[in-house]
Short mmCIF file of C-alpha atoms in Angstrom, two decimals:
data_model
loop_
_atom_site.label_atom_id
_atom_site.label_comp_id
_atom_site.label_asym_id
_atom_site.label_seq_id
_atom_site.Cartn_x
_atom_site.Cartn_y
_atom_site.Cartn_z
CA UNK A 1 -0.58 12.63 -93.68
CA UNK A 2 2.37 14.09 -91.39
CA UNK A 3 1.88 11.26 -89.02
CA UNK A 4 2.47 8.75 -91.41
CA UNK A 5 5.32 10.31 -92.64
CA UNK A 6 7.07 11.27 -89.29
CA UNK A 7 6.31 8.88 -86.21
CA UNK A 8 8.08 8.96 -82.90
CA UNK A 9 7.61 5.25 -81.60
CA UNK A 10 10.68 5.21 -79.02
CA UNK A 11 14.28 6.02 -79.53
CA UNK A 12 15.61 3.35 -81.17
CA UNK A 13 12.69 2.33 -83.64
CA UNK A 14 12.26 5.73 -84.72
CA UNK A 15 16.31 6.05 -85.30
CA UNK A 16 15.70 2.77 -87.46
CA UNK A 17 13.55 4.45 -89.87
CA UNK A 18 14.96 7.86 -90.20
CA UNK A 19 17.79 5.70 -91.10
CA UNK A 20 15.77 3.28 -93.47
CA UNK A 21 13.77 6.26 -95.23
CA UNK A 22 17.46 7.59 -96.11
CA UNK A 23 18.57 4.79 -97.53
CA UNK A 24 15.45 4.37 -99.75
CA UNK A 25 16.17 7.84 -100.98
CA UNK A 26 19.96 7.31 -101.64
CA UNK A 27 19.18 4.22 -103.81
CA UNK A 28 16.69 5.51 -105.86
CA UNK A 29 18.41 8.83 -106.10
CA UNK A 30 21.33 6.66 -107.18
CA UNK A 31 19.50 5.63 -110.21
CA UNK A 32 17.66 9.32 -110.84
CA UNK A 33 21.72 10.98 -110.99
CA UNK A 34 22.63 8.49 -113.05
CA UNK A 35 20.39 9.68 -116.01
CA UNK A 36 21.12 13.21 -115.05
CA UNK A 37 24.83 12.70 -115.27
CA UNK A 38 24.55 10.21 -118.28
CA UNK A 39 22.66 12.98 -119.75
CA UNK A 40 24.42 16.62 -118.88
CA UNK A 41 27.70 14.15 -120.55
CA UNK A 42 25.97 13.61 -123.56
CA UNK A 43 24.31 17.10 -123.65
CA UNK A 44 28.28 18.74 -123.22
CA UNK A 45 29.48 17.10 -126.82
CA UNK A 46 25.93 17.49 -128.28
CA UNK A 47 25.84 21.20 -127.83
CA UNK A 48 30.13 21.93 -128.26
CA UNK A 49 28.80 19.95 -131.97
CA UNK A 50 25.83 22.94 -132.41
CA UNK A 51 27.85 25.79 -131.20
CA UNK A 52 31.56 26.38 -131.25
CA UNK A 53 33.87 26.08 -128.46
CA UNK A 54 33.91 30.18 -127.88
CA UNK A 55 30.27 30.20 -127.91
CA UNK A 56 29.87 27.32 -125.80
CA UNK A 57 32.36 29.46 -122.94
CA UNK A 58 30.16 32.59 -123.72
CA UNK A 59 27.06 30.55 -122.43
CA UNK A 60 28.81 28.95 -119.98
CA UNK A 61 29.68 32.52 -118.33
CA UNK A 62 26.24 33.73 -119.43
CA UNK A 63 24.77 30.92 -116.82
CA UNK A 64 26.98 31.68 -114.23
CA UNK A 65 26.86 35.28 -114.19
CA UNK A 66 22.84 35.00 -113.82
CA UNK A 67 23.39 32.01 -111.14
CA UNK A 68 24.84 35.30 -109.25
CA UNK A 69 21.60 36.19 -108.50
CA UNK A 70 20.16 33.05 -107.20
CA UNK A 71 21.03 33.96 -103.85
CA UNK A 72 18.79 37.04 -103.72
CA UNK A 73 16.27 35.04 -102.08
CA UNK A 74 18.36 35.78 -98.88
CA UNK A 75 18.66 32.43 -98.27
CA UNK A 76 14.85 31.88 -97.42
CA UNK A 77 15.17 28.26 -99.24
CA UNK A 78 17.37 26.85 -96.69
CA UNK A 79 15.65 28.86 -94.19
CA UNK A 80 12.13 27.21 -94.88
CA UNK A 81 14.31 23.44 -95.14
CA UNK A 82 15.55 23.57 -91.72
CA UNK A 83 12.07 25.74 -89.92
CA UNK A 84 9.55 23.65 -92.21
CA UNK A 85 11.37 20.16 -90.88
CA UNK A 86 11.19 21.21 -87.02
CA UNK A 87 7.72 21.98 -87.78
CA UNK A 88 6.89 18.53 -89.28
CA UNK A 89 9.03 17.07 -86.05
CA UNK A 90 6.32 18.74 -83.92
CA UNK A 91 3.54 17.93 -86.25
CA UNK A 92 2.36 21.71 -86.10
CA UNK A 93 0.56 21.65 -89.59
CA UNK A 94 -0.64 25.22 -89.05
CA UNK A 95 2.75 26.48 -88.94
CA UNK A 96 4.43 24.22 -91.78
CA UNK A 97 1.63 25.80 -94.48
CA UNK A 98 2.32 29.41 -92.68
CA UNK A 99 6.01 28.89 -93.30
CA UNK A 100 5.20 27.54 -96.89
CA UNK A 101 3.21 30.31 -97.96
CA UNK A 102 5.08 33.27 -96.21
CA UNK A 103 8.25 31.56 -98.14
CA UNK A 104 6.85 31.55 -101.65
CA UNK A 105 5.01 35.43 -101.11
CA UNK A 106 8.67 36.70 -99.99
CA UNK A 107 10.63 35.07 -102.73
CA UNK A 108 8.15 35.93 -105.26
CA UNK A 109 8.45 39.46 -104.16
CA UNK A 110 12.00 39.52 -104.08
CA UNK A 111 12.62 38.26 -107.59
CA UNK A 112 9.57 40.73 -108.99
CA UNK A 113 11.53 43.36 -107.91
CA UNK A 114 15.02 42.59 -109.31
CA UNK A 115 13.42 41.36 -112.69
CA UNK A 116 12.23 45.03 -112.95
CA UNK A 117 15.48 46.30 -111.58
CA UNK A 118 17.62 44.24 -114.29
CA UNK A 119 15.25 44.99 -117.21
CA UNK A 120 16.42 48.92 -116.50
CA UNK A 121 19.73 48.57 -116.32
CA UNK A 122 20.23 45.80 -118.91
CA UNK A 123 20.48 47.78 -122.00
CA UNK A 124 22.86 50.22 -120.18
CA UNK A 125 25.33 47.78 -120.06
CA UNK A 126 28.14 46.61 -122.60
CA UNK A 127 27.34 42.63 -122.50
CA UNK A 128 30.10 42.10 -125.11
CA UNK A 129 32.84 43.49 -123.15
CA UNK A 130 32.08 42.18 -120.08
CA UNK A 131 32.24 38.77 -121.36
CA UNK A 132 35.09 39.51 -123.41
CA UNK A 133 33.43 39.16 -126.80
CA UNK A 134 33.38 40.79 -130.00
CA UNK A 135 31.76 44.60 -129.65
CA UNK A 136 29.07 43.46 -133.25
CA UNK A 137 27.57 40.43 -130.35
CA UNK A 138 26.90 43.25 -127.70
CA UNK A 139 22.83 43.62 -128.76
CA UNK A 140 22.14 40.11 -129.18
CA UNK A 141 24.30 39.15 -126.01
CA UNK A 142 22.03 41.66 -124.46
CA UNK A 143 18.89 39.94 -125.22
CA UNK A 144 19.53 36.70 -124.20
CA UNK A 145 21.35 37.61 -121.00
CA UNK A 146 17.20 39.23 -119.97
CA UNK A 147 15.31 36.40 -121.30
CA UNK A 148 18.38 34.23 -119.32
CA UNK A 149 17.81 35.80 -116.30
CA UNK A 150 13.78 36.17 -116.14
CA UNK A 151 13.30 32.48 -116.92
CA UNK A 152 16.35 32.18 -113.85
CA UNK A 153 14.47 34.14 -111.70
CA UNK A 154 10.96 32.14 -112.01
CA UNK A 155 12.80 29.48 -111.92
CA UNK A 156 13.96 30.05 -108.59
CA UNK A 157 10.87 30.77 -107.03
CA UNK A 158 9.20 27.55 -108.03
CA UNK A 159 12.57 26.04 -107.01
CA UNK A 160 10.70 26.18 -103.58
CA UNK A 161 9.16 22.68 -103.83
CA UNK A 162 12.45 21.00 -103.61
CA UNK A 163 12.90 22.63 -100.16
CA UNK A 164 9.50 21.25 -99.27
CA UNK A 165 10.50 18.00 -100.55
CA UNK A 166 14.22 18.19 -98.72
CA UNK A 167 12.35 19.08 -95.65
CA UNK A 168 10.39 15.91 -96.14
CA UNK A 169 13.56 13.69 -96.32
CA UNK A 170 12.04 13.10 -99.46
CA UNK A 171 15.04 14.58 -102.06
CA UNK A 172 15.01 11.62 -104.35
CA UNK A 173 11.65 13.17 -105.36
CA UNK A 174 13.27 16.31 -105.76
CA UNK A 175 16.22 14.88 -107.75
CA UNK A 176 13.83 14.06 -110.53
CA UNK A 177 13.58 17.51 -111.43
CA UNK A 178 16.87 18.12 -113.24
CA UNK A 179 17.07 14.71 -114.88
CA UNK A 180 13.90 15.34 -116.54
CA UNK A 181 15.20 18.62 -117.75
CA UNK A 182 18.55 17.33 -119.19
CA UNK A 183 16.24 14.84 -121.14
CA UNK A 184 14.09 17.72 -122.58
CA UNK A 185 16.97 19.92 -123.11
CA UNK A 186 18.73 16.99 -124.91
CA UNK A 187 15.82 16.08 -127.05
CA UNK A 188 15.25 19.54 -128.38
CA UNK A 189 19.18 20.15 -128.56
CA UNK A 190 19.47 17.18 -131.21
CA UNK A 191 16.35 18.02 -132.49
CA UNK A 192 18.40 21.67 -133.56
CA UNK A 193 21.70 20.23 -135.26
CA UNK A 194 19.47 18.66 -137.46
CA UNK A 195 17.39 21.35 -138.35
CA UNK A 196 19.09 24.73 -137.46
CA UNK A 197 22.63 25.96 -137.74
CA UNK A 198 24.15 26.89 -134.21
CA UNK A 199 22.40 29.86 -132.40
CA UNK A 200 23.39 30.97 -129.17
CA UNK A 201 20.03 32.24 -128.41
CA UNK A 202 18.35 29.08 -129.04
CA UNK A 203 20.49 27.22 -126.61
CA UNK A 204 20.05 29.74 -124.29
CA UNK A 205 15.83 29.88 -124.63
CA UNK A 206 16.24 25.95 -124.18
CA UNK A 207 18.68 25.32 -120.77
CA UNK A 208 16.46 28.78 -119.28
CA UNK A 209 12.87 27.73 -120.27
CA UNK A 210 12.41 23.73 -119.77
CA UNK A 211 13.62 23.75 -115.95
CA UNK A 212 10.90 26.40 -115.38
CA UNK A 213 8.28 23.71 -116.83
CA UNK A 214 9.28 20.64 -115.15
CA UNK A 215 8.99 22.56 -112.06
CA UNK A 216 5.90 24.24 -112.86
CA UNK A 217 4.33 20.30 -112.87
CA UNK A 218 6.41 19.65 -110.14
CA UNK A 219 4.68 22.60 -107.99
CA UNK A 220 0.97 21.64 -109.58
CA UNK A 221 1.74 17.88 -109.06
CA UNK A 222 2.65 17.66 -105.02
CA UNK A 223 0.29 21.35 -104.17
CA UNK A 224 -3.11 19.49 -105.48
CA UNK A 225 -2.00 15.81 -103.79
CA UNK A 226 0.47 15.03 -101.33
CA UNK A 227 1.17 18.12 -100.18
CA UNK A 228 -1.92 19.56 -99.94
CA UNK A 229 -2.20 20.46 -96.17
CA UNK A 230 0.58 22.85 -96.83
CA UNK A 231 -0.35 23.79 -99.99
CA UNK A 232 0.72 27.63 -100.55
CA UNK A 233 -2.64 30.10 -99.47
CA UNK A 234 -2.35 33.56 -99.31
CA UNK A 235 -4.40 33.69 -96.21
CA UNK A 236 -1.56 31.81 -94.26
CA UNK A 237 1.12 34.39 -95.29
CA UNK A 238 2.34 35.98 -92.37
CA UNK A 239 5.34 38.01 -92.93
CA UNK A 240 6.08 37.80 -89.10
CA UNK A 241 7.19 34.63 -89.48
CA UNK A 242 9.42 35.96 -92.69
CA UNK A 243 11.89 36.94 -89.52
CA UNK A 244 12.32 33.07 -88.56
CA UNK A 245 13.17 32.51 -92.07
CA UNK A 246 15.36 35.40 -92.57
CA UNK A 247 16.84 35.34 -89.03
CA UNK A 248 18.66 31.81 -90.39
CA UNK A 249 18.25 32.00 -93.85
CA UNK A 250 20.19 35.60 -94.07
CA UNK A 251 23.12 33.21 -92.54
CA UNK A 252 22.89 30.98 -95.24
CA UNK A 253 22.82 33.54 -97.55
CA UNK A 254 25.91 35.30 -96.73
CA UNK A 255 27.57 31.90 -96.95
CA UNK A 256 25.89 31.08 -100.37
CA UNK A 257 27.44 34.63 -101.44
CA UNK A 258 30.84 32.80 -100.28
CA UNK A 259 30.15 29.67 -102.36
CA UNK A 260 29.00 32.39 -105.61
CA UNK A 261 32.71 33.67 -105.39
CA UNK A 262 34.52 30.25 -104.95
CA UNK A 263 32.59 27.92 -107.09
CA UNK A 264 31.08 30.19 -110.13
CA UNK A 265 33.63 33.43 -110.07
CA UNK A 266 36.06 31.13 -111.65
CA UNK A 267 34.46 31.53 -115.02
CA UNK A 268 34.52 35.26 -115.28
CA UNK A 269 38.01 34.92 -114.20
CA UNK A 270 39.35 32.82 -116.87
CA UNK A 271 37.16 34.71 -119.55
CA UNK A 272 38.78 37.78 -118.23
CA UNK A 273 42.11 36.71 -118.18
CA UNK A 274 42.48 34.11 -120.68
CA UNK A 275 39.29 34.19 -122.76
CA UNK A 276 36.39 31.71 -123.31
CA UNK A 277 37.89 29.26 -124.36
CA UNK A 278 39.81 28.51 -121.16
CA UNK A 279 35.91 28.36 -119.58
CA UNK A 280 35.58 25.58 -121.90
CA UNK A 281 38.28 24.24 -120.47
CA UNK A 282 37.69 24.54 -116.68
CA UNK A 283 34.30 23.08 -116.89
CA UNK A 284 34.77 19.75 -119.01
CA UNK A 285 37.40 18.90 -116.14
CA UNK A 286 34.88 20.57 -113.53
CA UNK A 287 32.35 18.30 -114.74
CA UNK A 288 33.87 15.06 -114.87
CA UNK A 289 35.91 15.26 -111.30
CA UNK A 290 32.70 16.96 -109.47
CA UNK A 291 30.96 13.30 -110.43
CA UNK A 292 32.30 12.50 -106.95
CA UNK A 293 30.63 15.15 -105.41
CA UNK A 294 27.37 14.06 -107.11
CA UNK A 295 27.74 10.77 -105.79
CA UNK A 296 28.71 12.00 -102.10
CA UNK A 297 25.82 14.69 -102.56
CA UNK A 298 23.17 11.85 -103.60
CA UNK A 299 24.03 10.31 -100.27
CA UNK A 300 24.83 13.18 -97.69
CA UNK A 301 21.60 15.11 -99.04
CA UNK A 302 18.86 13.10 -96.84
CA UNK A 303 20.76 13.34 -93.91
CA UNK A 304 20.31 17.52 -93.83
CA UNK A 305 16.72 17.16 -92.30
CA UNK A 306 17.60 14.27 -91.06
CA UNK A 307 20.03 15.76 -88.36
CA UNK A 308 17.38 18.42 -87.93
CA UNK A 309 14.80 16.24 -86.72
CA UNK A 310 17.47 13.75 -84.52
CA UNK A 311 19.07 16.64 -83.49
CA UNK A 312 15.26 18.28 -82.16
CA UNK A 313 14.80 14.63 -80.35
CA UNK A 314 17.94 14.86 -79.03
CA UNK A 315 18.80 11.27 -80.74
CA UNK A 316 22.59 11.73 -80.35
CA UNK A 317 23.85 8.47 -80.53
CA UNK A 318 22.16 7.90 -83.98
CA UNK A 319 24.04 11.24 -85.39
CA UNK A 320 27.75 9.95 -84.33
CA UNK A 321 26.44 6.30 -85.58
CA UNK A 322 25.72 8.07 -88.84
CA UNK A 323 28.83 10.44 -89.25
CA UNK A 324 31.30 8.14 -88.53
CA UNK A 325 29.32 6.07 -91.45
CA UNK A 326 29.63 9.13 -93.72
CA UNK A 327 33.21 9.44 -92.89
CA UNK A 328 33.96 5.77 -94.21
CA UNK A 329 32.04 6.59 -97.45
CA UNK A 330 34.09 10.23 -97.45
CA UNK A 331 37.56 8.20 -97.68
CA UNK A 332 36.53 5.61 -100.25
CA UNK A 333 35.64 8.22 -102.61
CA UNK A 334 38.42 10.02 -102.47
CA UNK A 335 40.19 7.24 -103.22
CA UNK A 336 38.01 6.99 -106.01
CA UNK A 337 39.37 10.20 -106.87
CA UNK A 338 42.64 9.62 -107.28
CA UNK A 339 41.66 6.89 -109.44
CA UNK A 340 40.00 9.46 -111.20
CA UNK A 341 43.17 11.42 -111.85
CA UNK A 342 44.93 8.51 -112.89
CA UNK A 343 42.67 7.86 -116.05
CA UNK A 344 41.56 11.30 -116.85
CA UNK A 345 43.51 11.88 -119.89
CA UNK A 346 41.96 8.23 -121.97
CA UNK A 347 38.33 9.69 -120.24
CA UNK A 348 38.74 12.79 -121.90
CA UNK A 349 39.83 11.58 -125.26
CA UNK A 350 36.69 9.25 -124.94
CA UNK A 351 34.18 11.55 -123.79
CA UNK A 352 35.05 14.69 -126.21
CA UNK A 353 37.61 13.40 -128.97
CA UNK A 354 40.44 15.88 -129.25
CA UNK A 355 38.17 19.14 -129.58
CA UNK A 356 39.31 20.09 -125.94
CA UNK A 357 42.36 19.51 -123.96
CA UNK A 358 42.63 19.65 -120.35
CA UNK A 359 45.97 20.27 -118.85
CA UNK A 360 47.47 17.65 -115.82
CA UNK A 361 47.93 20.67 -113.63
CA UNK A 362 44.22 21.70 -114.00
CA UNK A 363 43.35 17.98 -113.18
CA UNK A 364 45.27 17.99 -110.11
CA UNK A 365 44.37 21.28 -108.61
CA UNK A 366 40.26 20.07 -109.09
CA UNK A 367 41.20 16.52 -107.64
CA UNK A 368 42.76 17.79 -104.86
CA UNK A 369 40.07 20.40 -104.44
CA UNK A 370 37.22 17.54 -104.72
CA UNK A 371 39.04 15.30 -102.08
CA UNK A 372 39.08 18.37 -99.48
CA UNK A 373 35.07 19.11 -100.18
CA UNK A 374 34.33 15.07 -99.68
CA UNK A 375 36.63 15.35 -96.29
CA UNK A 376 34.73 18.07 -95.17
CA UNK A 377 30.90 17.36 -95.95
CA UNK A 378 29.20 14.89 -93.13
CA UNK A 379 30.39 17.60 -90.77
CA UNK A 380 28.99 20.49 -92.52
CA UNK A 381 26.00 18.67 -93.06
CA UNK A 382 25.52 17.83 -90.42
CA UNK A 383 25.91 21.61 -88.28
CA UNK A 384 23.97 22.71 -91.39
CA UNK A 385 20.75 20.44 -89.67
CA UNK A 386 21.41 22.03 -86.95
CA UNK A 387 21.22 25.43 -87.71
CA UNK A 388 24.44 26.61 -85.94
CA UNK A 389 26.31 28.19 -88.72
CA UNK A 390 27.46 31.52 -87.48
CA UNK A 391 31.15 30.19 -87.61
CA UNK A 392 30.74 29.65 -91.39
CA UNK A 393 29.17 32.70 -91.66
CA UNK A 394 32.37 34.54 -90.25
CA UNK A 395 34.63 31.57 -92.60
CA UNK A 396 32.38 32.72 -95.58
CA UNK A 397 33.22 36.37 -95.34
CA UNK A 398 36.85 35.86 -94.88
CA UNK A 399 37.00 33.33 -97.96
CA UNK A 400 35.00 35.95 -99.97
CA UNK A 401 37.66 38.34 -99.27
CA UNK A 402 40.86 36.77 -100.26
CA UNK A 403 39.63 34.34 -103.42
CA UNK A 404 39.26 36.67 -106.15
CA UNK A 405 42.45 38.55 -105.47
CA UNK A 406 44.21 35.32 -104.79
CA UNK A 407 43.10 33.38 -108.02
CA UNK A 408 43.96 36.65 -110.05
CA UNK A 409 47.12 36.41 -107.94
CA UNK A 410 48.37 33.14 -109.00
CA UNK A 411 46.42 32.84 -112.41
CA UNK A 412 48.41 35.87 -113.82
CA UNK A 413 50.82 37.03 -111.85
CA UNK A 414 52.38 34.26 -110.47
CA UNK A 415 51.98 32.87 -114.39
CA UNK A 416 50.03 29.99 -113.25
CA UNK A 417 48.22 29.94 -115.58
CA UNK A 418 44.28 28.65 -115.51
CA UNK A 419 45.00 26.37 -112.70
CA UNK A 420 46.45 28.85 -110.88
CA UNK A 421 42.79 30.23 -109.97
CA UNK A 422 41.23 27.04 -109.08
CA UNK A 423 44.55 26.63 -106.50
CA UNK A 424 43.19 29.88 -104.65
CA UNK A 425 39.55 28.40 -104.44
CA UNK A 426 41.74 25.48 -102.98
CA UNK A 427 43.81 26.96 -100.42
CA UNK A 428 40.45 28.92 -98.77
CA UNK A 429 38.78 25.94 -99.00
CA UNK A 430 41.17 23.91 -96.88
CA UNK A 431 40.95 25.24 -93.50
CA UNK A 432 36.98 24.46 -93.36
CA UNK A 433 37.51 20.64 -93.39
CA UNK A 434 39.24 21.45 -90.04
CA UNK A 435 36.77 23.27 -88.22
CA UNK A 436 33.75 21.81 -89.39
CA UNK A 437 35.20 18.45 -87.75
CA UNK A 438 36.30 20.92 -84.49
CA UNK A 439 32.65 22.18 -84.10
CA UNK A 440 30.97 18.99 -84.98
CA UNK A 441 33.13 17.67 -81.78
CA UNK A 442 32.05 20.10 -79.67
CA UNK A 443 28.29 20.55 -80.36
CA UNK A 444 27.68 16.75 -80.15
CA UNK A 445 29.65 16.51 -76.71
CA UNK A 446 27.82 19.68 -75.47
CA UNK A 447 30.91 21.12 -75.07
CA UNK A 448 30.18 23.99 -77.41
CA UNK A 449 30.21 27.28 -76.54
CA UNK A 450 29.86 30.99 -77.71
CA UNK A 451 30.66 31.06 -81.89
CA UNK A 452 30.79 27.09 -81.63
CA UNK A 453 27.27 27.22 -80.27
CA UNK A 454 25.67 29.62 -82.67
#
């Protein structure tokens, strides 16, 4: 099965088809994002109609306070991506279902443990001030942050598969996921307006419970047929090999910490400062400028493994072919951007009527914050293939360090209002696009030394 999937038949041939299978999964992945998007759009209106806008921003922070923990894995995910891919690359079956199965026995174990953990502390805490609610929602906030956050947490373990499937240059596959689960979601969301009045709960129960399905199938579907060689088996875990996937997965943890702070922090820091509603706020102009990064993601994401195994071969020239092709695509959407900016405001009043209203500044700051993460991409992508991330390791901890003081900074302080904390996510996100480009330079002249090289 591996050697139809991953053939070595000379240099250029085998460059051809890396670059062919790719392409196959950025078209059809083109088409899968397309529902998802079409969907999540309709779901935003559908569920602002069930709920209210303040309990919309209360679930809103709910999810992204329990995404906090998604990175407990220690970063074993992308760990398994880049180690399961070199495996493939050398056709060493053995150690591809070893790395499998150590993988899923670790991040089961992990997530056992802090489901336990959270269910002791939960009812010590006071839910309804930390989301800045009234004290009479603090025992029903309570409840559905646990049954949030133990749905979250098997969730994440059978999240595994997608890694499998990235691995496999195969992520359209794994794009399917999500789609299907905005459908679900959607379904049973209109299903309640018709039946129910809004209930918090209920929305939660839905958004936490139907991902974990889809990728229950998902995980029966590929373990009993195509992936079956590497099918999870507790007789190849080998927590030995736990340190290969720790060793480079703890980096990518540390630097999936970073991206908690800058990307999901901003919601308990509007809640805190300016309420829920504000959340509201942030996200509807989140969501509809970070369809750019969808689109850029649909097409960067094969490319991951794909620099893993040309980078193994030492195929060279096919990497610089394929970045500088990634950089074209990296300007035209920014462009796209801009355009984006342009016609926001008639967008908006199409998309959600005049329930919310998004302010210029807070289109701008995201805009310009979008552009910068495009700009920046086929490089990190790329030294993410390669494994040699200890210089955004080091970035990470630094950006960790000033954000939320920054975006407090500026959002109340500086009375900048809402925007004011998406400009600090901006201004530590800059400097990356520069040295991601710097040690993409120097690691595919050989030129790369010390940090660079690590």
């Amino acid at each position: 099965m591996i050697g139809n999937i991953i053939k070595s038949e000379g240099h250029i041939s085998d460059g051809h088809k890396r670059t062919a299978r790719a392409y196959k999964n950025i078209f059809y992945s083109f088409f899968i994002k397309g529902i998802s998007i079409a969907s999540q759009f309709i779901l935003v209106p559908l569920t602002l109609n069930y709920l209210d806008k303040t309990q919309y921003g209360i679930w809103l922070t709910i999810a992204s306070l329990v995404n906090w923990f998604s990175f407990f894995d220690i970063g074993i995910g992308n760990g398994l991506r880049n180690k399961l891919a070199e495996a493939l690359a050398k056709k060493d079956i053995f150690l591809a279902k070893t790395y499998v199965s150590t993988s899923y026995a670790v991040v089961f174990g992990i997530f056992s443990i802090i489901i336990i953990l959270f269910w002791a502390v939960n009812s010590h805490l006071h839910w309804a001030k930390i989301l800045n609610t009234p004290p009479g929602l603090n025992l029903e906030l309570a409840k559905i942050v646990l049954f949030v956050f133990v749905f979250f947490c098997l969730r994440f373990v059978l999240a595994l598969i997608g890694n499998i499937l990235f691995a496999y240059q195969e992520p359209a596959l794994n794009n399917l996921i999500n789609p299907l689960g905005n459908i679900f979601s959607l379904i049973i969301i209109y299903i309640l307006t018709i039946t129910t009045k809004g209930s918090l709960f209920l929305v939660a129960a839905i958004f936490s419970a139907v991902p974990v399905f889809i990728l229950l199938l998902f995980n029966i579907f590929f373990f009993a047929g195509r992936f079956r060689d590497i099918a999870p088996n507790i007789k190849f875990i080998n927590f030995k090999y736990s340190k290969d996937l720790i060793g480079l997965g703890f980096q990518f943890f540390i630097i999936q910490i970073a991206s908690l702070v800058l990307f999901t922090s901003s919601n308990i820091i509007l809640t805190q400062l300016f309420g829920p509603d504000e959340v509201t706020v942030y996200n509807i102009a989140f969501k509809y400028f970070t369809i750019i990064t969808m689109v850029y993601g649909i097409i960067m994401t094969p490319f991951w493994s794909a620099f893993t195994e040309a980078y193994i071969k030492n195929e060279l020239d096919w990497i610089k072919a394929t970045i500088r092709k990634m950089e074209l695509v990296a300007y035209g959407l920014s462009i796209a951007c801009l355009l984006m900016l342009l016609f926001a405001k008639p967008i908006y009043s199409i998309w959600i009527g005049n329930s919310v209203t998004v302010p210029t500044s807070m289109n701008l700051v995201l805009c310009l914050f979008v552009i910068i993460t495009l700009l920046a991409t086929p490089y990190n992508t790329f030294i993410n293939g390669t494994g040699k991330i200890r210089l955004q390791l080091y970035s990470a901890i630094i950006s960790t360090l000033i954000t939320i003081p920054l975006a407090i900074l500026f959002g109340r302080n500086f009375h900048l209002g809402p925007p004011g904390v998406v400009l600090a996510t901006l201004i530590t996100t800059f400097p990356t696009m520069i040295l991601w480009r710097i040690q993409y330079k120097k690691i595919i002249s050989g030129t790369a030394k010390n940090i660079w090289n690590k």
